[in-house]
Amino acid sequence: MTDTTDDIAEGITFQSFEDDCRLLGSLLNEVLHREVGHKFMEETEKKRILAQSAYNMRLAGIEKTAELLEKQLVSEISKLTLEEALTLARAFSHYLNLTGIAETHHRVGKTSNTSHLSRSCDDVFNRLIQSGVSPDELYNTVCKQEVEIVLTAHPTQINRRTLQYKHIRIAHLLEHNDRPDLSHEDREMLIDDLVREITSIWQTDELRRHKPTPVDEARAGLHIVEQSLWKAVPHYLRRLNTALKKHTGRPLPLSTTPIKFGSWMGGDRDGNPNVTAKVTKDVSLLSRWMAIDLYIREVDNLRFEFSMNRCSDRLAKLAHEILLKENESLDRNQENWNQPTNRNHSKPYNQQSSALPTQLPAGAYFPDCTDYKDGESQYSMLEFPGTDYTTHAHQDVEGSLSSVSSSQDSTQKFCKRFGNGNLATGSKSFKVPTKSQFTATGSPSVPAPARCNSFSSSQLLAQRKKFAESQIGRTSFQKLLEPTQHPGIASYRVVLGDVKEKLLKTRKRLELLLENLPCDYDPSEYYETPDQLAEPLLLCYESLQSCGSGILADGRLADLIRRVATFGMILMKLDLRQESGRHAEALDSVTKYLDMGVFSEWDEERKLEFLTRELKNKRPLVPQSIEVAPDVKEVLDSFRVAAELGSDALGAYVISMASNASDVLAVELFQKDARLSVSGELGRPCPGGTLRVVPLFETVKDLRAAGSVIRKLLSIDWYREHIIKNHNGKQEVMVGYSDSGKDAGRFSAAWELYKAQEDVVAACNEYGIKVTLFHGRGGSIGRGGGPTYLAIQSQPPGSVMGTLRSTEQGEMVQAKFGLPKMAVRQLEIYTTAVLLATVRPPIPPREERWRDVMDEISKISCNSYRSTVYDNPEFLHYFHEATPQAELGYLNIGSRPTRRKSTVGIGHLRAIPWVFAWTQTRFVLPAWLGVGAGLKGACEKGYKEDLQAMYKEWPFFQSTIDLIEMVLGKANIPIARHYDEVLVSETRMELGAALRSELLTTEKYILVVSGHEKLLENNRSLKRLIDSRLPNLNPINMLQVEILKRLRKDDDNKKLRDALLITINGIAAGMRNTG
């Protein structure tokens, strides 16, 4: 397995890294001595020394002594009671997590303490200019770059979020500890803080007791944006802007951002019945809510900072208009409060003119608990902000938003903001005409009306909203929070105050939508598009520039404008994903209902003819009266939600397991149908445009046909014109690394992916259509993972032409983007790797013979892999016995099932648990199985010199071999053999021995091809990091074997299961990977 951050592991200062490991280890020891006692800690240390000694003996080639020491360690572990095993598992797991924190800290620290970073924007721009790329070409290529990083909820993040937060706090403390100016007293306090964090971690349950929902997963993704990416993106863009100015003489345009973000969290319904149409809609609204909330915070900061008086005439005029408009609005509101009304309960709230009575009825002053019966109030009870009052008909309507609302939502009126109405422009001030109502300071004292249970909850909420936004509804506490206003308030603050006002109303509108309550806001009162929000910000920017204050404009304000360009109004556009078979089932239901036959039984040509004809038709195909099965209804509901939200909120519609052109047209037809229905109901066009439809080719068979499918699609006139008209002439195609690897083995999958990309690019070029390749990479090498830079630089020539989409899954999201400094570095790496692949495309195979060699290796490798995994009837049983695969489901790390269908075979097992299980045993079989056989066969056929030349000259082949070598460096044959010896039945021991022999063969031929004498010879830093984890990692593997042995005899023992799950956590931390 590759470490998650090898992109930036150019080198770690091991002395300081080891110092931090010792510090954290000693502090954990201190905590454990207090928590579990000295005797237990002595036993723990004894086991660690045995593991370290065994490793040292094996490293020195003294195998027999190493085996004796390991047997002694196994014997010690077998004597542990259940409580002792549980505690030991926790102790080793936390040691490994703390080591990982120190490692991440030093990788981040290196990026901030080095004046010249390789692969940074400055470094790569300089190299390109020196190599002959003109400044104009460099500038234009960077400005046109379109990279989208798509965060997914794939279940590989094993740590609970609360522990992730604690780990981040420890990383921040380590960073603070590096400061040379810390006094002795400060350092002691810092150590105390570390002890507190470690104690808190020890006393926290490591295990998730409930499966997360899709909304929980989406919240975790939004947290990454809030805590890291929100800070990292402006920093990254400043670095990019500085490098561009340095090397081209021109800055990065404010509205240009080479990188954006997408998400599958709440949109990926492939094999996950928990992701429904309602979940998708709620997650989209939640993402918009979070974006607006973050913008409100930034605008508040800007208002405080922008105290300057000098401004342009345009800005001064706008500020004046805002004040006059507010003045008139307050006049109207004051008049409304003073007019008695007769409430008509049959009218909706927004058609009623008064919110409070001018005269209270008799008995209104009595408390609610009294039995007042002399009369009923004609007015309903208002729920005052900050009270717990609730009518029987209004039971906590905001309950489902309790985890969302995080800041005050009371709207602030301009009469308080601007005091007496003085407005500054340039170096002068002018007076806004102020009427008596505008300057009134007293608020009428209105006692609470009596309770009226007949008023609906939605009407009550509407009344409460109007009351909160009124002068009267303001509490004394809220007034105290407002700054004292003075004459001559700056125009910038007036304009930004208006921006905040609209943002607050936008946020409130989203809350009402989330609660499915009426929200008839005037569109002029809230922001709907990024351009609307950017307009006043750009006006402020231009004003500062025109007044000679460019240095101020290019600070926090430019950062905010660039955030708007990057994150828009939704932070991350949500992709939808569904399996092609589900669309075919839905079409079967429709065609049967219409007596047209069974769609899925038609041949491809008939399907295409039918779909094309219906796409050209202006009426909907699906009748509104149709009754279908729940699964089909969910598919149709998903398309309806896509029509309601549109391309402003959603990204692509990804079709997994795509294999034919009809798969794409089926989705286009459902989209067209839903949009016609929704627009008919709304009486206006649907928002945004149709979603891009993206076929995902995953199996080897489908990858080989990918180019033909795209050619067929583009040969259809309707589709080609649709792409040109609605998607700027761009076709997006996704290639899957996980299922292809599970299908054919890592080496064969890599070669088939390479050829498929070449063919798709050629197909699009034939029709003059631009292509964006979407890479569905996992975190582990077995699922297509690896260092980002290496992956992009080894793509086929022409496949990365300034555009790229790529997934970042599960644990990779936290590892690459969890800390702002790390995120900045990763964003730079994406930018520079795509830039290099565009202006200096990777080298293709030097000669056609090399492609023949690859075909030969791939064929042998695939046959070897499939003969073991799919054709050997004993393999499935061996897999279940030798790994903890069956127990992984108890981890509760994802909302989706581990299998697509309820079968026990490897075929329908998802790729993540397949890789995860083998990672736990340190055998990491999916990443190397078949590779040794393929390389051996090629060498025996006389291709050895070709292979060595390919390794030196062909980036794709070199990266493939290097990644497999990295995996082998983490594999551990003695540990894997121990799993077999204890857990595998006698009849299958021979299969395990044959697989270990195959691993040795793979190692041998990898070294032959690379020319290395030992594994990881070209990555000694990684080798040293792996070795540093082994004294804690090896014992926890042996402990897992012992717990599995006991659990399989007592599978209802919940404490044993907890102990096993903790060992799984610890091994994942030590391997720096799950699945």
mmCIF file with all atom_site columns, N, CA and C in Angstrom, residues 121 125 235-246 248 250-253 554 562:
data_model
loop_
_atom_site.group_PDB
_atom_site.id
_atom_site.type_symbol
_atom_site.label_atom_id
_atom_site.label_alt_id
_atom_site.label_comp_id
_atom_site.label_asym_id
_atom_site.label_entity_id
_atom_site.label_seq_id
_atom_site.pdbx_PDB_ins_code
_atom_site.Cartn_x
_atom_site.Cartn_y
_atom_site.Cartn_z
_atom_site.occupancy
_atom_site.B_iso_or_equiv
_atom_site.pdbx_formal_charge
_atom_site.auth_seq_id
_atom_site.auth_comp_id
_atom_site.auth_asym_id
_atom_site.auth_atom_id
_atom_site.pdbx_PDB_model_num
ATOM 1  N N  . CYS A 1 121 ? 4.138   25.462 -7.735  1.00 0.00 ? 121 CYS A N  1
ATOM 2  C CA . CYS A 1 121 ? 3.869   26.300 -8.908  1.00 0.00 ? 121 CYS A CA 1
ATOM 3  C C  . CYS A 1 121 ? 5.125   27.054 -9.335  1.00 0.00 ? 121 CYS A C  1
ATOM 4  N N  . PHE A 1 125 ? 6.709   26.266 -12.982 1.00 0.00 ? 125 PHE A N  1
ATOM 5  C CA . PHE A 1 125 ? 6.659   27.383 -13.934 1.00 0.00 ? 125 PHE A CA 1
ATOM 6  C C  . PHE A 1 125 ? 8.073   27.755 -14.384 1.00 0.00 ? 125 PHE A C  1
ATOM 7  N N  . HIS A 1 235 ? -5.110  30.521 0.048   1.00 0.00 ? 235 HIS A N  1
ATOM 8  C CA . HIS A 1 235 ? -3.650  30.447 0.177   1.00 0.00 ? 235 HIS A CA 1
ATOM 9  C C  . HIS A 1 235 ? -3.036  29.845 -1.080  1.00 0.00 ? 235 HIS A C  1
ATOM 10 N N  . TYR A 1 236 ? -3.641  28.758 -1.553  1.00 0.00 ? 236 TYR A N  1
ATOM 11 C CA . TYR A 1 236 ? -3.171  28.118 -2.785  1.00 0.00 ? 236 TYR A CA 1
ATOM 12 C C  . TYR A 1 236 ? -3.253  29.091 -3.963  1.00 0.00 ? 236 TYR A C  1
ATOM 13 N N  . LEU A 1 237 ? -4.368  29.804 -4.097  1.00 0.00 ? 237 LEU A N  1
ATOM 14 C CA . LEU A 1 237 ? -4.541  30.724 -5.224  1.00 0.00 ? 237 LEU A CA 1
ATOM 15 C C  . LEU A 1 237 ? -3.597  31.923 -5.119  1.00 0.00 ? 237 LEU A C  1
ATOM 16 N N  . ARG A 1 238 ? -3.270  32.350 -3.905  1.00 0.00 ? 238 ARG A N  1
ATOM 17 C CA . ARG A 1 238 ? -2.267  33.418 -3.749  1.00 0.00 ? 238 ARG A CA 1
ATOM 18 C C  . ARG A 1 238 ? -0.904  32.938 -4.231  1.00 0.00 ? 238 ARG A C  1
ATOM 19 N N  . ARG A 1 239 ? -0.557  31.691 -3.888  1.00 0.00 ? 239 ARG A N  1
ATOM 20 C CA . ARG A 1 239 ? 0.729   31.135 -4.338  1.00 0.00 ? 239 ARG A CA 1
ATOM 21 C C  . ARG A 1 239 ? 0.753   31.021 -5.864  1.00 0.00 ? 239 ARG A C  1
ATOM 22 N N  . LEU A 1 240 ? -0.355  30.582 -6.425  1.00 0.00 ? 240 LEU A N  1
ATOM 23 C CA . LEU A 1 240 ? -0.448  30.473 -7.871  1.00 0.00 ? 240 LEU A CA 1
ATOM 24 C C  . LEU A 1 240 ? -0.360  31.852 -8.518  1.00 0.00 ? 240 LEU A C  1
ATOM 25 N N  . ASN A 1 241 ? -1.046  32.819 -7.956  1.00 0.00 ? 241 ASN A N  1
ATOM 26 C CA . ASN A 1 241 ? -1.033  34.186 -8.476  1.00 0.00 ? 241 ASN A CA 1
ATOM 27 C C  . ASN A 1 241 ? 0.380   34.779 -8.426  1.00 0.00 ? 241 ASN A C  1
ATOM 28 N N  . THR A 1 242 ? 1.070   34.567 -7.304  1.00 0.00 ? 242 THR A N  1
ATOM 29 C CA . THR A 1 242 ? 2.433   35.085 -7.149  1.00 0.00 ? 242 THR A CA 1
ATOM 30 C C  . THR A 1 242 ? 3.378   34.458 -8.172  1.00 0.00 ? 242 THR A C  1
ATOM 31 N N  . ALA A 1 243 ? 3.252   33.131 -8.362  1.00 0.00 ? 243 ALA A N  1
ATOM 32 C CA . ALA A 1 243 ? 4.125   32.446 -9.328  1.00 0.00 ? 243 ALA A CA 1
ATOM 33 C C  . ALA A 1 243 ? 3.835   32.914 -10.754 1.00 0.00 ? 243 ALA A C  1
ATOM 34 N N  . LEU A 1 244 ? 2.555   33.125 -11.080 1.00 0.00 ? 244 LEU A N  1
ATOM 35 C CA . LEU A 1 244 ? 2.213   33.613 -12.419 1.00 0.00 ? 244 LEU A CA 1
ATOM 36 C C  . LEU A 1 244 ? 2.784   35.008 -12.663 1.00 0.00 ? 244 LEU A C  1
ATOM 37 N N  . LYS A 1 245 ? 2.644   35.899 -11.687 1.00 0.00 ? 245 LYS A N  1
ATOM 38 C CA . LYS A 1 245 ? 3.175   37.258 -11.851 1.00 0.00 ? 245 LYS A CA 1
ATOM 39 C C  . LYS A 1 245 ? 4.690   37.228 -11.997 1.00 0.00 ? 245 LYS A C  1
ATOM 40 N N  . LYS A 1 246 ? 5.324   36.346 -11.261 1.00 0.00 ? 246 LYS A N  1
ATOM 41 C CA . LYS A 1 246 ? 6.784   36.253 -11.301 1.00 0.00 ? 246 LYS A CA 1
ATOM 42 C C  . LYS A 1 246 ? 7.282   35.769 -12.660 1.00 0.00 ? 246 LYS A C  1
ATOM 43 N N  . THR A 1 248 ? 5.276   35.256 -15.653 1.00 0.00 ? 248 THR A N  1
ATOM 44 C CA . THR A 1 248 ? 4.611   35.732 -16.871 1.00 0.00 ? 248 THR A CA 1
ATOM 45 C C  . THR A 1 248 ? 4.336   37.228 -16.833 1.00 0.00 ? 248 THR A C  1
ATOM 46 N N  . ARG A 1 250 ? 1.854   38.601 -15.360 1.00 0.00 ? 250 ARG A N  1
ATOM 47 C CA . ARG A 1 250 ? 0.416   38.854 -15.278 1.00 0.00 ? 250 ARG A CA 1
ATOM 48 C C  . ARG A 1 250 ? -0.188  38.076 -14.109 1.00 0.00 ? 250 ARG A C  1
ATOM 49 N N  . PRO A 1 251 ? -1.137  38.704 -13.397 1.00 0.00 ? 251 PRO A N  1
ATOM 50 C CA . PRO A 1 251 ? -1.750  38.008 -12.257 1.00 0.00 ? 251 PRO A CA 1
ATOM 51 C C  . PRO A 1 251 ? -2.856  37.062 -12.699 1.00 0.00 ? 251 PRO A C  1
ATOM 52 N N  . LEU A 1 252 ? -3.234  36.170 -11.819 1.00 0.00 ? 252 LEU A N  1
ATOM 53 C CA . LEU A 1 252 ? -4.360  35.271 -12.054 1.00 0.00 ? 252 LEU A CA 1
ATOM 54 C C  . LEU A 1 252 ? -5.653  36.076 -11.957 1.00 0.00 ? 252 LEU A C  1
ATOM 55 N N  . PRO A 1 253 ? -6.515  36.047 -12.984 1.00 0.00 ? 253 PRO A N  1
ATOM 56 C CA . PRO A 1 253 ? -7.782  36.786 -12.897 1.00 0.00 ? 253 PRO A CA 1
ATOM 57 C C  . PRO A 1 253 ? -8.593  36.354 -11.676 1.00 0.00 ? 253 PRO A C  1
ATOM 58 N N  . ASP A 1 554 ? -6.292  43.427 -2.675  1.00 0.00 ? 554 ASP A N  1
ATOM 59 C CA . ASP A 1 554 ? -5.719  42.103 -2.939  1.00 0.00 ? 554 ASP A CA 1
ATOM 60 C C  . ASP A 1 554 ? -5.557  41.259 -1.683  1.00 0.00 ? 554 ASP A C  1
ATOM 61 N N  . ARG A 1 562 ? -12.322 35.051 -4.754  1.00 0.00 ? 562 ARG A N  1
ATOM 62 C CA . ARG A 1 562 ? -11.812 33.784 -5.294  1.00 0.00 ? 562 ARG A CA 1
ATOM 63 C C  . ARG A 1 562 ? -12.537 32.591 -4.675  1.00 0.00 ? 562 ARG A C  1
#
